[in-house]
Amino acid sequence: MFSLRIRLVSTQNVRVSLSIPTLAKQSLYRQSTSQFFARCYATAPASTPTDVSKLRNIGISAHIDSGKTTLTERILFYTGKIYEMHEVKGKDGVGAKMDSMELEREKGITIQSAATHCHWGENRINIIDTPGHVDFTIEVERALRVLDGAVLVMCGVSGVQSQTITVDRQMNRYKVPRLVFINKLDRAGAAPDKVLDQLKDKLRLNAAFMQIPIGLENVHRGVVDLLNDEAIYFTGEKGTTMERTKEIPEKLVEIARKRKIELIEAVANVDEKLGDWIIEHDFPKEMPPADLVKAAVRRQTIARTFVPVFMGAAYKNIGVQLLLDGVIDYLPNPSQVENIALDLDNQEKEVKLEADNSKPFLGLAFKLEEGKFGQLTYMRVYQGSIKRGDMIRNVNLDKEAVVSTQSTGTSKTIKQILNLY
């Protein structure tokens, strides 16, 4: 049994503790002063009219050197969060945005989890970029327990590796829905088919391709979207232009049809609505509408009975925008994830939390960080909202503190906010 300690803060006087599988209810939180400095992760400024259905709280996890930080750098660039892309190890003297420690830039690895946020269309995405090295797996552990969804990044050459298995177990432990992104298809030896087989055999996932690659290694140019039956090429400076066409390369037409049938069958095996459609129609001669399949994929991804597989090459700026579409289309928003609290003053009666700003505040302080801004407390807000000057209570220590400063930001840059929810 794996056990961690958690700490909770609430504006209520009742003692409420969040019930998370395999987590103990004792607290590690030690308030040294009466002031509380919170860095907001899974929330947004309350002054921003954010519809909860347009919010995603995700993490990016993988084995070391699978390209997580490079992928996050591209996500920040394509969403307009940053205006220039830089590489790990600081090859250009700058380094990736999410690598804030000098040692991370020097070694080219992620040592501590870094939180950020961005917008994709009308949607807000909160992201935690986690380490891939086994020595820092506790950083992944405490990040995954506050996430609503995750992206599992796979190397297109190496496939499932030791830390991939560890991360998969952690996602299962905290019941986190996931997408898979097969990265590095521009490298020699890239074989996405082999990676898919390993996902099924080694991780026992009901997974299927949402796309197939157009070319591999040095001729990788784009992907074929199986749901919409179209080829997508990534062109322009830094891959900012996507050219869509219904003209799929001739040598890929039969492969695309075969993989589409496999996708529909994999989802239909666990989705009643799509399964009924197949029974009532002449499948595979007649294909179900794309919207029907898309809705089924979303239902079963959230239910953790199916894993959609995307692909590309983050370093060559291929496939990242489609992955962002997948995050919005298939991963849950906070209202679609059930979080249960225990009322400690009422014989630990279960209380279902609601992603509602008008409800009493309840949050989980899941990480402490000491840096140039002083001590930061990373907090996931599950219910309600708080603003500067509010009193919050550590329900485990039964102590109160004043919220003095709240902020949100990216890596080593932060911006103060008045309210958060």
XYZ file of C-alpha atoms in Angstrom:
421
model
C 0.000 0.000 0.000
C 1.422 3.337 -1.053
C 0.672 6.137 1.381
C 1.177 9.874 1.221
C 0.086 12.613 3.530
C -2.166 15.435 2.464
C -3.201 18.788 3.811
C -6.463 20.596 3.294
C -7.609 24.146 3.816
C -11.197 25.291 4.122
C -13.210 28.383 5.005
C -15.652 26.204 6.887
C -15.370 25.486 10.589
C -16.400 21.892 10.026
C -13.498 19.527 9.686
C -13.543 18.194 6.172
C -10.844 16.004 4.683
C -10.602 15.010 1.021
C -10.772 11.282 0.476
C -8.242 10.173 -2.135
C -7.473 6.480 -2.779
C -4.380 5.233 -0.896
C -3.802 8.581 0.802
C -3.713 9.027 4.564
C -5.579 11.937 6.137
C -2.706 13.212 8.303
C -1.164 16.518 7.364
C 2.366 17.554 6.473
C 1.371 21.221 6.467
C 3.121 23.384 9.045
C 2.094 27.047 9.091
C 5.088 29.037 10.325
C 3.254 32.384 10.345
C -0.317 33.649 10.223
C 0.121 34.592 6.564
C -0.655 32.246 3.679
C 0.943 32.691 0.234
C -0.820 30.560 -2.355
C 0.181 29.881 -5.919
C -2.943 28.838 -7.735
C -2.809 25.721 -9.950
C -6.216 24.281 -10.786
C -8.122 27.528 -10.631
C -8.575 30.779 -12.496
C -8.954 34.415 -11.454
C -12.532 34.755 -10.227
C -12.913 37.998 -12.190
C -12.503 35.979 -15.400
C -15.848 34.565 -16.619
C -14.496 31.043 -17.036
C -17.162 28.405 -17.751
C -16.120 25.260 -15.882
C -16.929 23.212 -18.995
C -14.128 25.107 -20.747
C -11.511 24.293 -18.103
C -9.014 21.421 -18.234
C -6.558 20.490 -15.477
C -3.949 18.195 -17.010
C -0.458 16.858 -16.431
C 2.189 15.748 -18.912
C 4.060 12.625 -17.801
C 6.421 10.091 -19.341
C 9.709 8.232 -19.080
C 12.785 10.459 -19.115
C 13.796 11.870 -22.538
C 10.435 11.196 -24.160
C 10.029 14.893 -24.974
C 7.634 16.134 -22.273
C 9.252 19.529 -21.758
C 9.716 20.069 -25.500
C 6.043 19.234 -25.992
C 5.028 21.666 -23.231
C 7.186 24.379 -24.843
C 5.292 23.898 -28.122
C 1.948 23.946 -26.329
C 2.828 27.279 -24.718
C 3.945 28.662 -28.082
C 0.903 27.571 -30.102
C -1.481 28.826 -27.421
C 0.215 32.243 -27.430
C 1.584 31.970 -23.911
C 5.130 32.521 -25.149
C 6.359 34.111 -28.375
C 9.584 32.189 -28.953
C 10.341 28.472 -28.626
C 13.545 27.391 -26.912
C 15.071 23.976 -26.397
C 16.078 21.965 -23.361
C 19.689 22.120 -22.140
C 19.690 25.804 -23.032
C 21.354 25.199 -26.393
C 20.482 28.734 -27.445
C 21.477 30.226 -24.105
C 17.862 30.528 -22.967
C 16.427 27.066 -22.323
C 12.867 25.793 -22.159
C 10.334 27.941 -20.347
C 9.349 25.235 -17.875
C 12.953 24.476 -16.826
C 13.428 27.200 -14.229
C 16.357 25.628 -12.334
C 19.871 26.109 -13.660
C 20.589 22.422 -13.059
C 17.592 21.490 -15.237
C 18.919 23.667 -18.063
C 22.415 22.238 -17.665
C 21.414 18.556 -17.579
C 18.420 18.787 -19.903
C 16.065 16.971 -17.503
C 13.063 18.020 -15.446
C 13.758 17.773 -11.710
C 10.690 19.386 -10.179
C 7.117 19.720 -11.399
C 6.321 23.071 -12.961
C 2.823 24.518 -13.289
C 1.534 26.824 -15.992
C -1.668 27.703 -17.798
C -2.699 28.684 -21.303
C -5.756 29.165 -23.496
C -6.760 27.146 -26.532
C -9.669 28.800 -28.278
C -12.203 29.637 -25.569
C -10.770 27.017 -23.232
C -8.328 27.418 -20.359
C -5.817 24.620 -19.760
C -3.883 24.316 -16.494
C -0.762 22.201 -16.999
C 1.747 20.481 -14.750
C 4.944 19.357 -16.485
C 6.303 16.473 -14.398
C 9.769 14.850 -14.184
C 10.460 11.601 -16.003
C 13.429 10.360 -13.955
C 12.676 7.691 -11.347
C 14.546 9.663 -8.664
C 11.908 12.402 -8.833
C 8.813 10.210 -9.115
C 7.333 11.715 -5.943
C 6.901 14.937 -7.946
C 4.735 12.977 -10.386
C 2.832 11.350 -7.530
C 1.712 14.545 -5.864
C 0.870 16.168 -9.190
C -1.288 13.319 -10.470
C -3.437 13.272 -7.365
C -4.814 16.746 -8.152
C -5.286 16.311 -11.910
C -8.493 15.759 -13.846
C -6.697 14.289 -16.876
C -3.236 13.589 -18.258
C -1.159 13.191 -21.405
C 1.122 10.156 -21.366
C 4.005 10.900 -23.737
C 5.686 7.938 -25.429
C 8.922 7.846 -27.399
C 8.174 6.604 -30.908
C 11.436 4.655 -30.926
C 11.744 3.261 -27.385
C 8.038 2.700 -26.689
C 7.026 1.556 -23.213
C 9.924 1.955 -20.766
C 10.354 1.418 -17.037
C 9.089 4.820 -15.891
C 6.226 4.604 -18.374
C 4.963 1.612 -16.415
C 5.380 3.514 -13.130
C 3.466 6.532 -14.423
C 0.722 4.269 -15.782
C 0.324 2.730 -12.324
C 0.161 6.170 -10.755
C -2.539 7.250 -13.206
C -4.512 4.112 -12.396
C -4.053 4.698 -8.667
C -5.605 8.154 -8.856
C -8.102 7.207 -11.581
C -6.811 9.803 -14.030
C -8.178 9.644 -17.620
C -5.431 9.984 -20.194
C -4.474 10.537 -23.787
C -1.318 9.056 -25.288
C 0.963 11.108 -27.511
C 3.563 9.105 -29.462
C 6.409 11.579 -29.881
C 9.669 11.657 -31.838
C 8.335 10.124 -35.048
C 11.028 12.102 -36.869
C 13.770 9.940 -35.330
C 15.404 6.950 -37.009
C 13.687 3.751 -35.973
C 10.347 5.350 -35.124
C 7.600 2.706 -35.126
C 4.208 3.856 -33.789
C 2.624 0.475 -34.569
C 5.084 -1.181 -32.172
C 4.299 1.400 -29.492
C 0.553 0.742 -29.816
C 1.141 -2.994 -29.431
C 3.159 -2.340 -26.276
C 0.395 -0.134 -24.845
C -1.975 -3.057 -25.249
C 0.367 -5.850 -24.159
C 2.470 -4.251 -21.413
C 0.070 -1.656 -19.991
C -3.152 -3.567 -20.761
C -4.811 -0.478 -22.204
C -7.747 -0.506 -24.604
C -5.982 1.909 -26.942
C -6.352 2.782 -30.612
C -4.934 5.296 -33.078
C -6.834 8.520 -33.641
C -4.305 9.281 -36.391
C -1.705 7.547 -38.514
C 1.575 9.196 -39.587
C 2.289 10.602 -43.026
C 5.881 9.490 -43.398
C 8.307 8.550 -40.647
C 11.828 9.552 -39.665
C 13.206 12.295 -41.930
C 10.100 12.317 -44.172
C 7.536 12.758 -41.383
C 5.306 15.610 -42.553
C 1.934 15.199 -40.877
C -0.856 12.797 -39.926
C -4.089 11.341 -41.276
C -7.099 12.168 -39.086
C -9.052 8.900 -38.941
C -12.305 10.399 -37.640
C -12.586 13.029 -40.360
C -10.803 11.111 -43.134
C -8.395 13.892 -43.979
C -4.656 14.397 -44.295
C -3.116 17.177 -42.228
C 0.282 18.663 -43.051
C 2.191 21.024 -40.764
C 3.895 23.762 -42.723
C 4.916 27.375 -42.345
C 7.451 28.772 -39.965
C 7.551 26.713 -36.759
C 4.647 24.527 -37.879
C 2.044 27.224 -37.366
C 0.119 26.413 -40.557
C -1.976 23.261 -40.854
C -2.971 22.256 -44.371
C -6.023 19.971 -44.395
C -7.051 17.967 -47.438
C -9.389 15.062 -48.157
C -6.753 13.666 -50.522
C -5.080 11.043 -48.354
C -1.808 9.704 -49.839
C -2.704 6.673 -51.976
C -0.436 4.264 -50.100
C -2.133 5.192 -46.811
C -5.796 4.857 -47.884
C -6.158 1.164 -46.993
C -4.063 1.531 -43.833
C -6.241 4.439 -42.713
C -9.431 2.441 -43.304
C -8.058 -0.546 -41.383
C -7.014 1.615 -38.436
C -10.351 3.450 -38.443
C -12.212 0.143 -38.208
C -9.951 -0.870 -35.306
C -10.662 2.470 -33.577
C -14.436 2.118 -33.920
C -14.399 -1.516 -32.766
C -12.236 -0.721 -29.733
C -14.635 2.032 -28.627
C -17.799 0.092 -29.521
C -16.675 -2.796 -27.310
C -17.078 -0.532 -24.263
C -19.656 2.031 -25.440
C -23.288 0.956 -25.621
C -24.511 3.714 -27.950
C -21.820 3.139 -30.569
C -22.221 -0.632 -30.184
C -25.962 -0.365 -30.852
C -25.300 1.687 -33.995
C -22.955 -0.992 -35.336
C -25.513 -3.728 -34.665
C -28.215 -1.771 -36.490
C -26.090 -0.918 -39.551
C -23.929 -2.728 -42.085
C -20.548 -2.036 -40.489
C -17.810 -1.721 -41.777
C -19.314 -1.098 -45.215
C -21.213 1.752 -43.607
C -19.199 3.904 -41.198
C -20.779 5.693 -38.213
C -20.905 9.521 -38.262
C -17.776 11.217 -36.944
C -19.771 13.044 -34.247
C -21.132 9.753 -32.897
C -17.662 8.218 -32.676
C -16.214 11.392 -31.159
C -18.867 11.475 -28.429
C -18.258 7.790 -27.685
C -14.498 8.333 -27.459
C -15.053 11.173 -24.990
C -17.411 9.120 -22.807
C -15.086 6.151 -22.613
C -11.915 8.219 -22.170
C -13.481 9.890 -19.132
C -14.691 6.480 -17.920
C -11.089 5.198 -18.327
C -12.160 2.285 -20.533
C -10.482 3.640 -23.678
C -7.265 5.539 -24.424
C -7.028 7.666 -27.618
C -3.573 7.683 -29.209
C -2.244 10.799 -30.944
C 1.160 11.199 -32.571
C 3.697 13.572 -34.061
C 7.107 15.099 -33.446
C 7.142 17.989 -30.989
C 10.719 18.964 -31.854
C 9.753 19.279 -35.538
C 6.476 21.051 -34.630
C 4.188 18.285 -35.901
C 0.960 17.154 -34.253
C 0.891 19.450 -31.207
C -2.189 21.474 -32.198
C -4.192 18.292 -32.794
C -3.168 17.025 -29.358
C -4.517 20.262 -27.857
C -7.792 19.646 -29.693
C -7.809 16.166 -28.189
C -7.286 17.521 -24.671
C -10.361 19.716 -25.079
C -12.463 17.114 -26.897
C -11.754 14.029 -24.775
C -10.455 14.889 -21.297
C -12.931 15.862 -18.527
C -13.619 19.260 -17.074
C -13.675 19.589 -13.240
C -17.445 19.082 -13.027
C -17.104 15.664 -14.698
C -14.729 14.318 -12.060
C -16.159 13.063 -8.777
C -14.278 14.301 -5.707
C -15.452 13.053 -2.315
C -14.701 14.686 1.038
C -15.219 13.209 4.505
C -16.934 15.194 7.236
C -14.716 14.413 10.229
C -17.266 15.821 12.660
C -20.008 13.570 11.316
C -18.410 10.112 11.495
C -16.591 10.720 8.203
C -19.802 10.974 6.236
C -19.073 11.330 2.525
C -19.663 14.777 1.023
C -19.623 15.173 -2.756
C -17.757 18.308 -3.794
C -19.109 20.538 -6.544
C -17.144 22.764 -8.933
C -19.293 25.720 -7.880
C -17.887 29.124 -6.921
C -20.858 29.859 -4.649
C -20.201 26.848 -2.406
C -17.973 27.002 0.725
C -14.284 26.898 -0.179
C -12.352 23.638 0.011
C -8.863 23.156 -1.428
C -5.847 20.884 -1.234
C -2.364 22.350 -0.707
C -0.370 19.708 -2.553
C 3.122 21.155 -2.801
C 5.459 23.572 -1.014
C 8.272 25.326 -2.837
C 10.994 27.591 -1.475
C 12.427 29.975 -4.070
C 13.124 33.568 -4.938
C 9.497 34.438 -4.156
C 9.711 32.889 -0.703
C 7.606 29.904 0.274
C 4.929 29.109 -2.285
C 2.040 26.789 -1.534
C 0.562 25.124 -4.602
C -3.153 24.661 -4.154
C -5.883 22.795 -6.001
C -9.296 24.364 -5.432
C -12.067 21.778 -5.497
C -15.013 23.918 -4.439
C -15.833 27.572 -3.800
C -13.461 30.507 -4.099
C -11.159 32.653 -1.955
C -9.815 36.155 -2.183
C -7.045 38.116 -0.577
C -7.754 38.704 3.115
C -9.938 35.617 3.582
C -9.400 33.382 6.586
C -8.764 29.727 5.764
C -8.510 26.797 8.121
C -6.092 23.876 8.016
C -8.612 21.219 8.977
C -5.958 18.692 10.002
C -4.079 21.011 12.361
C -7.204 23.015 13.226
C -5.331 26.282 12.636
C -6.376 29.379 10.734
C -4.353 31.588 8.400
C -4.925 34.763 6.418
C -4.622 34.603 2.630
C -2.114 37.381 2.080
C -1.127 36.881 -1.549
C -2.387 34.758 -4.442
C -0.681 34.304 -7.748
C -0.672 32.353 -10.956
C 2.146 32.042 -13.448
C 4.519 29.997 -15.537
C 7.627 28.362 -14.099
C 9.687 31.139 -12.496
C 7.365 34.022 -13.410
C 4.252 34.756 -11.370
C 1.428 37.278 -11.487
C -0.651 38.260 -8.496
C -4.424 37.841 -8.668
C -7.186 39.090 -6.376
C -9.556 36.123 -6.374
C -9.272 32.482 -7.314
C -11.630 29.567 -7.661
